[in-house]
Short mmCIF file of N, CA, C and O and ligand atoms in Angstrom, two decimals:
data_model
loop_
_atom_site.label_atom_id
_atom_site.label_comp_id
_atom_site.label_asym_id
_atom_site.label_seq_id
_atom_site.Cartn_x
_atom_site.Cartn_y
_atom_site.Cartn_z
N MET A 1 19.36 -16.23 -14.71
CA MET A 1 19.74 -14.88 -14.28
C MET A 1 18.63 -14.28 -13.40
O MET A 1 17.46 -14.42 -13.71
N THR A 2 19.03 -13.64 -12.32
CA THR A 2 18.04 -12.99 -11.45
C THR A 2 17.48 -11.76 -12.16
O THR A 2 18.24 -10.93 -12.65
N GLU A 3 16.18 -11.69 -12.21
CA GLU A 3 15.48 -10.57 -12.89
C GLU A 3 14.41 -9.99 -11.98
O GLU A 3 13.96 -10.65 -11.03
N HIS A 4 13.96 -8.80 -12.35
CA HIS A 4 12.76 -8.22 -11.76
C HIS A 4 11.67 -8.16 -12.82
O HIS A 4 11.95 -7.83 -13.98
N THR A 5 10.45 -8.47 -12.44
CA THR A 5 9.31 -8.27 -13.32
C THR A 5 8.23 -7.47 -12.60
O THR A 5 8.26 -7.35 -11.37
N PHE A 6 7.33 -6.89 -13.37
CA PHE A 6 6.27 -6.07 -12.81
C PHE A 6 4.95 -6.84 -12.85
O PHE A 6 4.62 -7.46 -13.87
N SER A 7 4.22 -6.80 -11.75
CA SER A 7 2.95 -7.52 -11.62
C SER A 7 1.86 -6.57 -11.14
O SER A 7 2.14 -5.64 -10.38
N ILE A 8 0.65 -6.81 -11.60
CA ILE A 8 -0.52 -6.10 -11.04
C ILE A 8 -1.55 -7.16 -10.66
O ILE A 8 -1.90 -8.02 -11.49
N ILE A 9 -2.03 -7.08 -9.44
CA ILE A 9 -3.23 -7.84 -9.05
C ILE A 9 -4.40 -6.93 -9.39
O ILE A 9 -4.53 -5.82 -8.86
N LYS A 10 -5.23 -7.38 -10.34
CA LYS A 10 -6.23 -6.52 -10.97
C LYS A 10 -7.51 -6.39 -10.12
O LYS A 10 -7.72 -7.16 -9.17
N PRO A 11 -8.39 -5.43 -10.48
CA PRO A 11 -9.58 -5.16 -9.67
C PRO A 11 -10.51 -6.35 -9.41
O PRO A 11 -11.11 -6.44 -8.34
N ASP A 12 -10.63 -7.27 -10.38
CA ASP A 12 -11.53 -8.42 -10.12
C ASP A 12 -11.03 -9.24 -8.93
O ASP A 12 -11.82 -9.80 -8.18
N ALA A 13 -9.69 -9.29 -8.77
CA ALA A 13 -9.10 -10.08 -7.69
C ALA A 13 -9.13 -9.32 -6.36
O ALA A 13 -9.47 -9.89 -5.32
N THR A 14 -8.81 -8.01 -6.37
CA THR A 14 -8.83 -7.27 -5.10
C THR A 14 -10.27 -7.19 -4.57
O THR A 14 -10.51 -7.28 -3.37
N ARG A 15 -11.24 -7.05 -5.48
CA ARG A 15 -12.65 -6.97 -5.10
C ARG A 15 -13.11 -8.24 -4.37
O ARG A 15 -13.93 -8.18 -3.45
N ARG A 16 -12.57 -9.38 -4.79
CA ARG A 16 -12.96 -10.66 -4.18
C ARG A 16 -12.03 -11.05 -3.03
O ARG A 16 -12.07 -12.20 -2.57
N ASN A 17 -11.17 -10.09 -2.59
CA ASN A 17 -10.28 -10.34 -1.44
C ASN A 17 -9.30 -11.48 -1.70
O ASN A 17 -9.02 -12.28 -0.81
N LEU A 18 -8.76 -11.52 -2.92
CA LEU A 18 -7.87 -12.62 -3.31
C LEU A 18 -6.40 -12.24 -3.30
O LEU A 18 -5.56 -13.03 -3.74
N THR A 19 -6.05 -11.05 -2.79
CA THR A 19 -4.64 -10.62 -2.82
C THR A 19 -3.73 -11.67 -2.17
O THR A 19 -2.71 -12.05 -2.74
N GLY A 20 -4.10 -12.13 -1.01
CA GLY A 20 -3.26 -13.11 -0.29
C GLY A 20 -3.15 -14.43 -1.03
O GLY A 20 -2.08 -15.04 -1.08
N LYS A 21 -4.27 -14.87 -1.61
CA LYS A 21 -4.24 -16.14 -2.34
C LYS A 21 -3.37 -16.04 -3.60
O LYS A 21 -2.66 -16.98 -3.94
N VAL A 22 -3.46 -14.90 -4.30
CA VAL A 22 -2.60 -14.71 -5.48
C VAL A 22 -1.13 -14.66 -5.02
O VAL A 22 -0.26 -15.31 -5.62
N ASN A 23 -0.86 -13.92 -3.94
CA ASN A 23 0.52 -13.83 -3.46
C ASN A 23 1.06 -15.20 -3.05
O ASN A 23 2.25 -15.49 -3.25
N ALA A 24 0.21 -16.06 -2.50
CA ALA A 24 0.67 -17.41 -2.12
C ALA A 24 1.11 -18.19 -3.35
O ALA A 24 2.12 -18.90 -3.30
N VAL A 25 0.37 -18.07 -4.46
CA VAL A 25 0.78 -18.78 -5.69
C VAL A 25 2.12 -18.23 -6.19
O VAL A 25 3.02 -18.99 -6.57
N ILE A 26 2.26 -16.89 -6.15
CA ILE A 26 3.52 -16.26 -6.57
C ILE A 26 4.68 -16.77 -5.73
O ILE A 26 5.73 -17.19 -6.25
N GLU A 27 4.50 -16.77 -4.42
CA GLU A 27 5.61 -17.17 -3.53
C GLU A 27 5.89 -18.67 -3.63
O GLU A 27 7.05 -19.09 -3.61
N ASP A 28 4.84 -19.47 -3.76
CA ASP A 28 5.04 -20.93 -3.91
C ASP A 28 5.81 -21.25 -5.19
O ASP A 28 6.44 -22.31 -5.28
N ALA A 29 5.72 -20.37 -6.19
CA ALA A 29 6.44 -20.58 -7.45
C ALA A 29 7.90 -20.14 -7.36
O ALA A 29 8.63 -20.21 -8.34
N GLY A 30 8.30 -19.64 -6.20
CA GLY A 30 9.70 -19.27 -6.01
C GLY A 30 10.03 -17.83 -6.35
O GLY A 30 11.20 -17.45 -6.37
N LEU A 31 9.00 -17.03 -6.61
CA LEU A 31 9.22 -15.60 -6.86
C LEU A 31 9.08 -14.84 -5.54
O LEU A 31 8.24 -15.19 -4.71
N ARG A 32 9.91 -13.81 -5.38
CA ARG A 32 9.91 -13.01 -4.14
C ARG A 32 9.27 -11.65 -4.42
O ARG A 32 9.64 -10.99 -5.40
N ILE A 33 8.32 -11.24 -3.58
CA ILE A 33 7.67 -9.94 -3.73
C ILE A 33 8.57 -8.91 -3.04
O ILE A 33 8.63 -8.86 -1.81
N VAL A 34 9.30 -8.11 -3.84
CA VAL A 34 10.30 -7.20 -3.27
C VAL A 34 9.81 -5.75 -3.20
O VAL A 34 10.50 -4.88 -2.65
N ALA A 35 8.63 -5.48 -3.77
CA ALA A 35 7.95 -4.19 -3.58
C ALA A 35 6.48 -4.44 -3.84
O ALA A 35 6.12 -5.26 -4.69
N GLN A 36 5.62 -3.71 -3.10
CA GLN A 36 4.18 -3.93 -3.25
C GLN A 36 3.43 -2.71 -2.71
O GLN A 36 3.75 -2.23 -1.63
N ARG A 37 2.42 -2.25 -3.46
CA ARG A 37 1.62 -1.12 -3.00
C ARG A 37 0.21 -1.26 -3.55
O ARG A 37 0.03 -1.59 -4.72
N ARG A 38 -0.78 -0.97 -2.71
CA ARG A 38 -2.17 -0.98 -3.16
C ARG A 38 -2.54 0.45 -3.56
O ARG A 38 -2.36 1.38 -2.76
N ILE A 39 -3.03 0.62 -4.78
CA ILE A 39 -3.36 1.96 -5.29
C ILE A 39 -4.68 1.92 -6.05
O ILE A 39 -5.12 0.86 -6.48
N LYS A 40 -5.28 3.08 -6.19
CA LYS A 40 -6.40 3.22 -7.13
C LYS A 40 -5.78 3.87 -8.36
O LYS A 40 -5.29 4.99 -8.29
N MET A 41 -5.77 3.15 -9.49
CA MET A 41 -5.16 3.71 -10.71
C MET A 41 -6.02 4.84 -11.25
O MET A 41 -7.24 4.72 -11.31
N SER A 42 -5.35 5.92 -11.67
CA SER A 42 -6.08 6.99 -12.35
C SER A 42 -6.29 6.58 -13.81
O SER A 42 -5.60 5.68 -14.31
N ARG A 43 -7.21 7.25 -14.49
CA ARG A 43 -7.41 6.96 -15.93
C ARG A 43 -6.12 7.23 -16.69
O ARG A 43 -5.75 6.46 -17.58
N ALA A 44 -5.43 8.32 -16.34
CA ALA A 44 -4.18 8.67 -17.04
C ALA A 44 -3.14 7.56 -16.86
O ALA A 44 -2.45 7.19 -17.82
N GLN A 45 -3.04 7.04 -15.65
CA GLN A 45 -2.08 5.95 -15.40
C GLN A 45 -2.44 4.70 -16.20
O GLN A 45 -1.58 4.06 -16.79
N ALA A 46 -3.72 4.34 -16.21
CA ALA A 46 -4.16 3.13 -16.92
C ALA A 46 -3.98 3.29 -18.43
O ALA A 46 -3.53 2.37 -19.12
N GLU A 47 -4.31 4.48 -18.94
CA GLU A 47 -4.16 4.73 -20.39
C GLU A 47 -2.70 4.66 -20.80
O GLU A 47 -2.36 4.12 -21.84
N LYS A 48 -1.82 5.21 -19.96
CA LYS A 48 -0.39 5.15 -20.26
C LYS A 48 0.12 3.71 -20.18
O LYS A 48 0.85 3.24 -21.05
N PHE A 49 -0.31 3.02 -19.13
CA PHE A 49 0.17 1.65 -18.92
C PHE A 49 -0.20 0.74 -20.09
O PHE A 49 0.60 -0.09 -20.53
N TYR A 50 -1.43 0.87 -20.60
CA TYR A 50 -1.92 0.00 -21.68
C TYR A 50 -1.91 0.70 -23.04
O TYR A 50 -2.65 0.31 -23.94
N GLU A 51 -1.04 1.71 -23.16
CA GLU A 51 -0.93 2.49 -24.41
C GLU A 51 -0.79 1.60 -25.66
O GLU A 51 -1.38 1.91 -26.71
N VAL A 52 -0.04 0.49 -25.57
CA VAL A 52 0.15 -0.39 -26.74
C VAL A 52 -1.16 -0.94 -27.26
O VAL A 52 -1.24 -1.35 -28.42
N HIS A 53 -2.19 -0.96 -26.42
CA HIS A 53 -3.49 -1.51 -26.83
C HIS A 53 -4.50 -0.40 -27.19
O HIS A 53 -5.69 -0.69 -27.34
N SER A 54 -4.02 0.85 -27.34
CA SER A 54 -4.96 1.98 -27.47
C SER A 54 -5.84 1.90 -28.72
O SER A 54 -6.92 2.48 -28.73
N GLU A 55 -5.40 1.17 -29.75
CA GLU A 55 -6.23 1.04 -30.96
C GLU A 55 -7.13 -0.20 -30.92
O GLU A 55 -7.91 -0.42 -31.85
N ARG A 56 -7.00 -1.01 -29.89
CA ARG A 56 -7.78 -2.25 -29.83
C ARG A 56 -9.21 -1.94 -29.40
O ARG A 56 -9.46 -0.99 -28.66
N PRO A 57 -10.18 -2.75 -29.88
CA PRO A 57 -11.59 -2.46 -29.56
C PRO A 57 -11.92 -2.52 -28.07
O PRO A 57 -12.85 -1.86 -27.62
N PHE A 58 -11.11 -3.28 -27.31
CA PHE A 58 -11.41 -3.43 -25.88
C PHE A 58 -10.71 -2.39 -25.00
O PHE A 58 -10.80 -2.45 -23.77
N PHE A 59 -10.03 -1.40 -25.62
CA PHE A 59 -9.21 -0.46 -24.83
C PHE A 59 -10.04 0.31 -23.79
O PHE A 59 -9.65 0.41 -22.62
N GLY A 60 -11.19 0.83 -24.21
CA GLY A 60 -12.01 1.62 -23.29
C GLY A 60 -12.48 0.79 -22.11
O GLY A 60 -12.41 1.22 -20.95
N GLU A 61 -12.92 -0.41 -22.44
CA GLU A 61 -13.37 -1.37 -21.42
C GLU A 61 -12.22 -1.72 -20.45
O GLU A 61 -12.42 -1.83 -19.23
N LEU A 62 -11.03 -1.88 -21.02
CA LEU A 62 -9.86 -2.24 -20.21
C LEU A 62 -9.50 -1.11 -19.24
O LEU A 62 -9.25 -1.36 -18.04
N VAL A 63 -9.54 0.13 -19.71
CA VAL A 63 -9.23 1.27 -18.84
C VAL A 63 -10.32 1.43 -17.77
O VAL A 63 -10.02 1.66 -16.59
N ASP A 64 -11.58 1.26 -18.17
CA ASP A 64 -12.69 1.31 -17.19
C ASP A 64 -12.46 0.27 -16.09
O ASP A 64 -12.60 0.55 -14.90
N PHE A 65 -12.13 -0.93 -16.53
CA PHE A 65 -11.93 -2.04 -15.57
C PHE A 65 -10.76 -1.75 -14.63
O PHE A 65 -10.89 -1.89 -13.40
N MET A 66 -9.62 -1.33 -15.19
CA MET A 66 -8.42 -1.15 -14.35
C MET A 66 -8.56 -0.01 -13.35
O MET A 66 -7.80 0.05 -12.38
N THR A 67 -9.52 0.90 -13.60
CA THR A 67 -9.74 2.02 -12.68
C THR A 67 -10.99 1.81 -11.82
O THR A 67 -11.40 2.71 -11.10
N SER A 68 -11.60 0.63 -11.89
CA SER A 68 -12.89 0.39 -11.24
C SER A 68 -12.78 0.06 -9.76
O SER A 68 -13.77 0.13 -9.03
N ALA A 69 -11.61 -0.31 -9.30
CA ALA A 69 -11.39 -0.70 -7.90
C ALA A 69 -9.87 -0.70 -7.70
O ALA A 69 -9.12 -0.62 -8.67
N PRO A 70 -9.41 -0.81 -6.44
CA PRO A 70 -7.96 -0.81 -6.21
C PRO A 70 -7.25 -1.96 -6.92
O PRO A 70 -7.84 -3.01 -7.19
N VAL A 71 -5.98 -1.72 -7.21
CA VAL A 71 -5.09 -2.77 -7.72
C VAL A 71 -3.89 -2.84 -6.78
O VAL A 71 -3.65 -1.91 -6.00
N VAL A 72 -3.16 -3.95 -6.85
CA VAL A 72 -1.91 -4.06 -6.09
C VAL A 72 -0.79 -4.17 -7.11
O VAL A 72 -0.75 -5.11 -7.90
N VAL A 73 0.09 -3.15 -7.12
CA VAL A 73 1.24 -3.17 -8.02
C VAL A 73 2.43 -3.77 -7.26
O VAL A 73 2.59 -3.52 -6.07
N GLN A 74 3.21 -4.58 -7.97
CA GLN A 74 4.26 -5.35 -7.32
C GLN A 74 5.51 -5.44 -8.20
O GLN A 74 5.40 -5.43 -9.43
N VAL A 75 6.64 -5.60 -7.55
CA VAL A 75 7.86 -6.02 -8.24
C VAL A 75 8.21 -7.41 -7.72
O VAL A 75 8.27 -7.63 -6.50
N LEU A 76 8.40 -8.35 -8.65
CA LEU A 76 8.75 -9.72 -8.30
C LEU A 76 10.18 -10.00 -8.72
O LEU A 76 10.60 -9.60 -9.82
N GLU A 77 10.92 -10.69 -7.86
CA GLU A 77 12.32 -11.01 -8.13
C GLU A 77 12.50 -12.52 -8.18
O GLU A 77 11.90 -13.24 -7.38
N GLY A 78 13.33 -12.95 -9.11
CA GLY A 78 13.64 -14.38 -9.16
C GLY A 78 14.42 -14.73 -10.40
O GLY A 78 14.64 -13.90 -11.28
N ASP A 79 14.83 -16.01 -10.44
CA ASP A 79 15.54 -16.52 -11.60
C ASP A 79 14.58 -16.48 -12.78
O ASP A 79 13.47 -17.01 -12.68
N ASN A 80 14.98 -15.83 -13.87
CA ASN A 80 14.11 -15.75 -15.06
C ASN A 80 12.72 -15.23 -14.73
O ASN A 80 11.71 -15.74 -15.26
N ALA A 81 12.62 -14.24 -13.86
CA ALA A 81 11.33 -13.82 -13.30
C ALA A 81 10.30 -13.42 -14.37
O ALA A 81 9.11 -13.70 -14.20
N VAL A 82 10.74 -12.81 -15.46
CA VAL A 82 9.77 -12.35 -16.47
C VAL A 82 9.03 -13.54 -17.07
O VAL A 82 7.79 -13.61 -17.03
N ALA A 83 9.78 -14.49 -17.60
CA ALA A 83 9.15 -15.67 -18.23
C ALA A 83 8.48 -16.55 -17.19
O ALA A 83 7.40 -17.11 -17.43
N ARG A 84 9.12 -16.69 -16.04
CA ARG A 84 8.57 -17.54 -14.97
C ARG A 84 7.19 -17.03 -14.55
O ARG A 84 6.25 -17.81 -14.40
N TYR A 85 7.06 -15.71 -14.36
CA TYR A 85 5.76 -15.18 -13.91
C TYR A 85 4.69 -15.34 -15.00
O TYR A 85 3.53 -15.60 -14.69
N ARG A 86 5.09 -15.20 -16.28
CA ARG A 86 4.11 -15.44 -17.37
C ARG A 86 3.58 -16.88 -17.28
O ARG A 86 2.39 -17.10 -17.50
N GLU A 87 4.46 -17.82 -16.95
CA GLU A 87 4.01 -19.22 -16.78
C GLU A 87 3.05 -19.35 -15.59
O GLU A 87 2.04 -20.04 -15.68
N VAL A 88 3.41 -18.69 -14.50
CA VAL A 88 2.62 -18.80 -13.27
C VAL A 88 1.24 -18.16 -13.47
O VAL A 88 0.25 -18.63 -12.91
N MET A 89 1.17 -17.09 -14.28
CA MET A 89 -0.12 -16.42 -14.54
C MET A 89 -1.03 -17.27 -15.39
O MET A 89 -2.24 -17.27 -15.21
N GLY A 90 -0.49 -17.94 -16.41
CA GLY A 90 -1.30 -18.69 -17.36
C GLY A 90 -1.78 -17.82 -18.51
O GLY A 90 -1.55 -16.61 -18.54
N ALA A 91 -2.45 -18.45 -19.47
CA ALA A 91 -2.90 -17.76 -20.69
C ALA A 91 -3.84 -16.60 -20.37
O ALA A 91 -4.57 -16.64 -19.37
N THR A 92 -3.83 -15.59 -21.26
CA THR A 92 -4.69 -14.40 -21.09
C THR A 92 -6.14 -14.79 -20.85
O THR A 92 -6.81 -14.23 -19.98
N ASN A 93 -6.62 -15.75 -21.66
CA ASN A 93 -8.00 -16.24 -21.51
C ASN A 93 -8.00 -17.41 -20.51
O ASN A 93 -7.41 -18.45 -20.78
N PRO A 94 -8.67 -17.24 -19.36
CA PRO A 94 -8.60 -18.29 -18.34
C PRO A 94 -9.10 -19.65 -18.83
O PRO A 94 -8.66 -20.68 -18.32
N ALA A 95 -9.96 -19.65 -19.84
CA ALA A 95 -10.45 -20.92 -20.39
C ALA A 95 -9.30 -21.71 -21.02
O ALA A 95 -9.39 -22.93 -21.15
N GLN A 96 -8.24 -21.00 -21.42
CA GLN A 96 -7.09 -21.67 -22.03
C GLN A 96 -5.90 -21.81 -21.07
O GLN A 96 -4.85 -22.33 -21.45
N ALA A 97 -6.06 -21.35 -19.85
CA ALA A 97 -4.94 -21.35 -18.90
C ALA A 97 -4.72 -22.75 -18.32
O ALA A 97 -5.68 -23.49 -18.08
N ALA A 98 -3.46 -23.09 -18.11
CA ALA A 98 -3.10 -24.41 -17.57
C ALA A 98 -3.51 -24.53 -16.10
O ALA A 98 -3.59 -23.53 -15.38
N ASP A 99 -3.74 -25.77 -15.68
CA ASP A 99 -4.08 -26.06 -14.28
C ASP A 99 -3.01 -25.50 -13.35
O ASP A 99 -1.82 -25.59 -13.65
N GLY A 100 -3.46 -24.95 -12.23
CA GLY A 100 -2.52 -24.45 -11.22
C GLY A 100 -2.07 -23.03 -11.44
O GLY A 100 -1.45 -22.44 -10.57
N THR A 101 -2.37 -22.46 -12.63
CA THR A 101 -1.97 -21.07 -12.88
C THR A 101 -2.95 -20.12 -12.19
O THR A 101 -4.09 -20.49 -11.87
N ILE A 102 -2.49 -18.89 -11.96
CA ILE A 102 -3.32 -17.90 -11.27
C ILE A 102 -4.62 -17.66 -12.04
O ILE A 102 -5.71 -17.60 -11.46
N ARG A 103 -4.51 -17.53 -13.37
CA ARG A 103 -5.71 -17.24 -14.16
C ARG A 103 -6.67 -18.44 -14.17
O ARG A 103 -7.89 -18.25 -14.14
N LYS A 104 -6.14 -19.65 -14.22
CA LYS A 104 -7.02 -20.83 -14.15
C LYS A 104 -7.74 -20.88 -12.80
O LYS A 104 -8.93 -21.16 -12.71
N LEU A 105 -6.98 -20.58 -11.74
CA LEU A 105 -7.54 -20.67 -10.38
C LEU A 105 -8.57 -19.57 -10.12
O LEU A 105 -9.59 -19.82 -9.47
N PHE A 106 -8.30 -18.32 -10.61
CA PHE A 106 -9.07 -17.19 -10.11
C PHE A 106 -9.75 -16.32 -11.16
O PHE A 106 -10.69 -15.59 -10.82
N ALA A 107 -9.28 -16.32 -12.42
CA ALA A 107 -9.77 -15.30 -13.36
C ALA A 107 -11.21 -15.57 -13.78
O ALA A 107 -11.66 -16.72 -13.82
N GLU A 108 -11.90 -14.49 -14.11
CA GLU A 108 -13.33 -14.58 -14.42
C GLU A 108 -13.59 -14.58 -15.93
O GLU A 108 -14.57 -15.14 -16.39
N SER A 109 -12.72 -13.91 -16.71
CA SER A 109 -12.92 -13.80 -18.15
C SER A 109 -11.62 -13.29 -18.78
O SER A 109 -10.69 -12.93 -18.05
N VAL A 110 -11.60 -13.21 -20.12
CA VAL A 110 -10.39 -12.72 -20.80
C VAL A 110 -10.08 -11.27 -20.41
O VAL A 110 -8.92 -10.87 -20.35
N GLY A 111 -11.09 -10.49 -20.11
CA GLY A 111 -10.88 -9.10 -19.70
C GLY A 111 -10.53 -9.02 -18.22
O GLY A 111 -9.57 -8.36 -17.83
N GLU A 112 -11.32 -9.70 -17.40
CA GLU A 112 -11.15 -9.63 -15.95
C GLU A 112 -10.33 -10.85 -15.52
O GLU A 112 -10.87 -11.84 -14.99
N ASN A 113 -9.03 -10.76 -15.78
CA ASN A 113 -8.19 -11.96 -15.66
C ASN A 113 -7.16 -11.88 -14.54
O ASN A 113 -6.11 -12.53 -14.60
N SER A 114 -7.49 -11.14 -13.49
CA SER A 114 -6.85 -11.21 -12.16
C SER A 114 -5.42 -10.67 -12.03
O SER A 114 -5.07 -10.15 -10.97
N VAL A 115 -4.59 -10.85 -13.05
CA VAL A 115 -3.20 -10.40 -12.93
C VAL A 115 -2.64 -9.89 -14.25
O VAL A 115 -3.10 -10.30 -15.33
N HIS A 116 -1.65 -9.03 -14.12
CA HIS A 116 -0.81 -8.62 -15.25
C HIS A 116 0.62 -9.03 -14.94
O HIS A 116 1.04 -8.97 -13.78
N GLY A 117 1.38 -9.39 -15.95
CA GLY A 117 2.82 -9.58 -15.81
C GLY A 117 3.53 -9.08 -17.04
O GLY A 117 3.04 -9.25 -18.17
N SER A 118 4.69 -8.47 -16.86
CA SER A 118 5.45 -7.92 -17.99
C SER A 118 5.76 -9.02 -19.01
O SER A 118 6.00 -10.17 -18.63
N ASP A 119 5.79 -8.64 -20.30
CA ASP A 119 6.04 -9.64 -21.35
C ASP A 119 7.48 -9.63 -21.86
O ASP A 119 7.82 -10.44 -22.73
N SER A 120 8.34 -8.73 -21.36
CA SER A 120 9.76 -8.74 -21.72
C SER A 120 10.52 -8.01 -20.62
O SER A 120 9.93 -7.24 -19.85
N LEU A 121 11.82 -8.25 -20.59
CA LEU A 121 12.66 -7.59 -19.58
C LEU A 121 12.64 -6.07 -19.77
O LEU A 121 12.59 -5.31 -18.81
N GLU A 122 12.66 -5.65 -21.04
CA GLU A 122 12.62 -4.21 -21.35
C GLU A 122 11.32 -3.59 -20.84
O GLU A 122 11.33 -2.54 -20.18
N ASN A 123 10.19 -4.24 -21.13
CA ASN A 123 8.91 -3.71 -20.64
C ASN A 123 8.83 -3.76 -19.12
O ASN A 123 8.25 -2.88 -18.49
N ALA A 124 9.42 -4.79 -18.51
CA ALA A 124 9.42 -4.88 -17.04
C ALA A 124 10.07 -3.63 -16.46
O ALA A 124 9.55 -3.03 -15.51
N GLN A 125 11.21 -3.23 -17.02
CA GLN A 125 11.92 -2.07 -16.48
C GLN A 125 11.10 -0.79 -16.65
O GLN A 125 11.02 0.03 -15.73
N LEU A 126 10.45 -0.64 -17.81
CA LEU A 126 9.62 0.55 -18.05
C LEU A 126 8.41 0.56 -17.12
O LEU A 126 8.04 1.61 -16.56
N GLU A 127 7.76 -0.60 -16.95
CA GLU A 127 6.56 -0.68 -16.11
C GLU A 127 6.90 -0.46 -14.64
O GLU A 127 6.16 0.24 -13.93
N ILE A 128 8.00 -1.05 -14.18
CA ILE A 128 8.42 -0.83 -12.78
C ILE A 128 8.64 0.66 -12.55
O ILE A 128 8.18 1.23 -11.56
N ALA A 129 9.30 1.31 -13.51
CA ALA A 129 9.62 2.75 -13.36
C ALA A 129 8.37 3.62 -13.35
O ALA A 129 8.38 4.73 -12.82
N GLN A 130 7.26 3.11 -13.96
CA GLN A 130 6.01 3.89 -13.94
C GLN A 130 5.42 3.96 -12.52
O GLN A 130 4.74 4.92 -12.18
N PHE A 131 5.68 2.95 -11.70
CA PHE A 131 5.00 2.86 -10.40
C PHE A 131 5.92 2.86 -9.18
O PHE A 131 5.44 3.05 -8.07
N PHE A 132 7.22 2.61 -9.38
CA PHE A 132 8.12 2.50 -8.22
C PHE A 132 9.41 3.29 -8.47
O PHE A 132 9.86 3.41 -9.61
N SER A 133 10.00 3.76 -7.37
CA SER A 133 11.35 4.30 -7.47
C SER A 133 12.31 3.24 -6.91
O SER A 133 11.88 2.28 -6.24
N ALA A 134 13.59 3.41 -7.17
CA ALA A 134 14.59 2.40 -6.79
C ALA A 134 14.54 2.12 -5.29
O ALA A 134 14.69 0.97 -4.86
N ASP A 135 14.27 3.15 -4.48
CA ASP A 135 14.22 2.99 -3.01
C ASP A 135 13.09 2.09 -2.54
O ASP A 135 13.14 1.56 -1.43
N ASP A 136 12.04 1.94 -3.35
CA ASP A 136 10.88 1.13 -2.96
C ASP A 136 11.19 -0.36 -3.02
O ASP A 136 10.44 -1.18 -2.49
N ILE A 137 12.23 -0.72 -3.78
CA ILE A 137 12.50 -2.13 -4.07
C ILE A 137 13.55 -2.63 -3.08
O ILE A 137 14.69 -2.19 -3.10
N VAL A 138 13.10 -3.55 -2.21
CA VAL A 138 13.98 -4.05 -1.16
C VAL A 138 14.13 -5.56 -1.36
O VAL A 138 13.23 -6.34 -1.02
N GLY A 139 15.25 -5.96 -1.93
CA GLY A 139 15.46 -7.35 -2.30
C GLY A 139 15.98 -8.20 -1.15
O GLY A 139 16.17 -7.72 -0.05
P1 ATP B 1 -1.43 -8.41 -19.38
O1 ATP B 1 -0.77 -7.45 -20.34
O2 ATP B 1 -2.54 -7.76 -18.58
O3 ATP B 1 -0.43 -9.13 -18.53
P2 ATP B 1 -1.58 -10.38 -21.43
O4 ATP B 1 -0.20 -9.96 -21.76
O5 ATP B 1 -1.83 -11.83 -21.15
O6 ATP B 1 -2.14 -9.58 -20.19
P3 ATP B 1 -2.53 -8.68 -23.55
O7 ATP B 1 -2.75 -9.17 -24.93
O8 ATP B 1 -1.32 -7.84 -23.26
O9 ATP B 1 -2.57 -9.95 -22.58
O10 ATP B 1 -3.84 -7.88 -23.13
C1 ATP B 1 -3.80 -6.97 -22.04
C2 ATP B 1 -5.07 -7.09 -21.25
O11 ATP B 1 -6.17 -6.59 -22.03
C3 ATP B 1 -5.49 -8.52 -20.89
O12 ATP B 1 -4.85 -9.02 -19.74
C4 ATP B 1 -6.96 -8.35 -20.66
O13 ATP B 1 -7.22 -7.78 -19.36
C5 ATP B 1 -7.33 -7.33 -21.74
N1 ATP B 1 -7.78 -8.01 -22.95
C6 ATP B 1 -7.01 -8.66 -23.85
N2 ATP B 1 -7.74 -9.19 -24.83
C7 ATP B 1 -9.03 -8.86 -24.55
C8 ATP B 1 -10.28 -9.11 -25.18
N3 ATP B 1 -10.37 -9.80 -26.31
N4 ATP B 1 -11.40 -8.61 -24.60
C9 ATP B 1 -11.32 -7.89 -23.45
N5 ATP B 1 -10.18 -7.63 -22.81
C10 ATP B 1 -9.04 -8.11 -23.34
MG1 MG B 2 0.37 -7.92 -22.03
#
């Protein structure tokens, strides 16, 4: 089934000028970038986005990181896009990520791990709505 998922190219990757290289891996995997914008996340946006992790010990560090430099927010379209993009990203910890995945190729640590991808179709819809309106998505 054709789905939309939400992706973020995180500050560690934009800082190292890796946006194009990450996008090449996404496109080579058969996912289409149907919306994309480079933004500086506010603290309020980052806190809302990662609200599910607000009780975790790394929450403050995570919000500091996500607001430390620009990010690229994206909507990706494709067959089974939510699960497919999770595969393409690789494990949260790059040391455990499979060869060829974005995190294996580019991530620096479990915190600074280059990309975000939605973990369910329901979350994808909520996350897309936080950053894009329907008009922004051109399939
Ligand atoms: P994301 O939600 O960003 O796609 P994920 O679903 O693979 O990543 P989560 O468990 O949802 O992983 O964690 C969200 C983010 O919080 C991670 O991507 C990472 O940036 C950060 N994070 C997770 N665990 C740790 C940790 N132990 N120490 C520091 N940061 C962490
Ligand atoms: Mg997650």
